[in-house]
């Protein structure tokens, strides 16, 4: 193999294509013993700068198709990365060869082998076009159109090339071309489109070749997204599509895709309305010839082609209605409008979830529009203020008035309600599912796509309920009665119905909700008693729990129902079917969060607040629960005790002590045994019990808040003693057995105890607040005893035995206590900083938790105790800056972005402290500029582009504004009168030219000048950087989506904000669990 590599890389001899075929055949043979060596040879060939010159020989002489693909990849890489530095004759030769090869291969019938190869050749040609067209190849389009008329086979491939070109220019262009280049290509394609359209028209009118016609229709569909409207509405295109191609099954799908593109054109002038009306009427007529509106056309087995057509039909109707509903809301078109919507209802019933999601998107939009138009007044001008495309002009309203508009859709909307309820997606609160074997099991993973679908369906059903509550209630109660009488009983039917019932919580007024829920809950409770079989009972139980968990307002206002429901949940906590107990605990927690006032105040007919009875019977309630479920139950009761309203008169401290009686009793027994024999703490069962107690304490602390101080006093010092014992035992084990001892089961268990102690302390400090325990109380009373055992243990232990939770704890300490802990920061830094840095800087993979928490701690210190950083020794200050640089160079996105944030915040803090600013700039600024430029031009860090730009702009402008008064250079090595601006300009220019040999000084000089330009705002500065990056070799062969992350994120955030505002304005749109705080009015 070594000889083969030498021979293939020897450019003094003719290239041995047969030898390359042999190497490639070996590389793609998974069983060949020399496969690895062959792959190494291929990598060496790819790295050779002149290997592309062998491409023509390989393409012409090779007998291996994979060799030809290898040759094309060499050529492709050269075109992308080295095109501009190739001599003109070589560029011309490559261009001519590719065109000649494409014409040669596509002028004859293609086999299954050659078809994908020609596709790859087409892509290579597009790569050349992105470099050459239009400036250096102005005749490309006319040449292509002219050659297309010489033969149908060549014409078919030319249409594919035009399709690829359209996609590159109008869909993907901005990711790998500069904005100016992309603009020029768009303008050129627009200018020459007449010739392209005439070619398409000629083919559609004259060709009989099916594959050519389909390719032409597919290419035309890509064009329809951007071509001038005259080509659509002032030609015979629509007539040709509807009359010549849509009726024929062979072309129906491709024609429908073109019609869909036309149908979705929006924001056009009013004179186009009649044209869209005509298109819609003719389309319905043609569709009705082979697809009746009354449904039933999905019965029996259907092919993939049938599903694809129905999917495209859904896209057509949804796209047309989204863009042009108002044009059909006239008396003369009302029947056609409702006919199309009826088609869409039947399409929504097709058992294909992808098709359903298309329809769901439109039903959501329509129901939202009808709700909005019926709940808001019109503008004085007569126009709806939002100008939604669905909102009709007064002259287009059906029957006049918004009420009449809504009434016209009643039949359609009733059908949509049936579909939504029968197909309701599973909400995240439901933990019990039916698996692929038909068994009822506990859900193990969350389906995020399904949860997103549930959210959309819930919102749609809420709108539909507001539009006609009586119809929604009638459908749901009718379906429920058929579950009770067994006529339509099935797990799926009951599930979707109850999920639908739960989803409309808040969408009705209190009287309607009361009447509806009384019937629903009584029927479900009766069904639970009536059904036999554990699986049936589990399904009914899960639906009861889901429904009651969604209606806290009803439960809050009806204490007897609330008490009945909670006692039923306590019964379910003894049901051992997988998932039932978990769901019972989760539902109780939701009810506790929303109705806690009812549990902690005295209710009518009761002799004491319910929480007193609950705490007294707690041992019986949790007797059958698993440890994690017990901890969830403690969290729920802690939530009840967190209510500090004026109406609450219970003794919260006494109830907290009563609540913690069981874990405290176990805690005392463990300590008593330890006092007699400390080795008892090493018993695995004892360690397991300690972990359970600590976890229960953490859950209670997180919910009761500052009140937990009374419980912490009971266990605080003993907990630190146990921490010390386990720390010492772990240290002894490591000393005797080395780092491998940290993997032993007993050591891991002891470490878990330590981690739980740290988590409990973190939660307590996070929740601490006046008057029970303010920051000063925590800093003076609780923090000092913590520092010695925890910091000392962390510093002296081996790396494998250090707990990342220590870093998390002190992050919370610094963030919460701020200036109160500043005197202790140097001590904390001394214990954790250097040893952690040694752990995480050997590579980018080890100790991932420590990495994240370490930089979180560093950021907290920088934000809240900045002055303490400059109380550190000079060497440690450099460690801080080096660690920030290390973070931003990290391959993990979360860590690199944290590092960038820390650096920006550090620069801001430094600039506001004149006493340290100039020394910091002189020591670190130049190196920081180099490091940020390094990560900016590193393809692995594109996601940090926003902060790269922000940091560079900040640092260069500091220099340009003369805020850096100390020299950034050694005056002894620079000419007299040298300035920081001049020095930095020359330094950065040289750095870029050395790092990227493909760049010229002509490219670098304006780029560096732009970095200093004070008149450039941040968005313009980012465009300046992007255009430069795309010119770099490193970024021409990559997907550059990451450079646009910020813009996409801003659009997404604004979209979410507007959606949340709109949802908040609709009763029932936000789930009770998403509403912050309790739902009591008298808090």
PDB file of C-alpha atoms in Angstrom, residues 641 650-659 707 710-711 772:
ATOM      1  CA  UNK A 641     -46.782  24.888  53.344  1.00  0.00           C
ATOM      2  CA  UNK A 650     -51.923  27.330  60.655  1.00  0.00           C
ATOM      3  CA  UNK A 651     -48.643  26.875  62.509  1.00  0.00           C
ATOM      4  CA  UNK A 652     -46.418  26.321  59.496  1.00  0.00           C
ATOM      5  CA  UNK A 653     -43.308  25.611  61.580  1.00  0.00           C
ATOM      6  CA  UNK A 654     -45.077  22.909  63.600  1.00  0.00           C
ATOM      7  CA  UNK A 655     -46.545  21.324  60.460  1.00  0.00           C
ATOM      8  CA  UNK A 656     -43.111  21.335  58.814  1.00  0.00           C
ATOM      9  CA  UNK A 657     -41.683  19.499  61.816  1.00  0.00           C
ATOM     10  CA  UNK A 658     -44.598  17.042  61.673  1.00  0.00           C
ATOM     11  CA  UNK A 659     -44.077  16.554  57.924  1.00  0.00           C
ATOM     12  CA  UNK A 707     -39.266  28.348  56.136  1.00  0.00           C
ATOM     13  CA  UNK A 710     -36.234  25.526  60.923  1.00  0.00           C
ATOM     14  CA  UNK A 711     -35.677  22.046  59.498  1.00  0.00           C
ATOM     15  CA  UNK A 772     -36.407  33.951  57.978  1.00  0.00           C
TER      16      UNK A 772
END
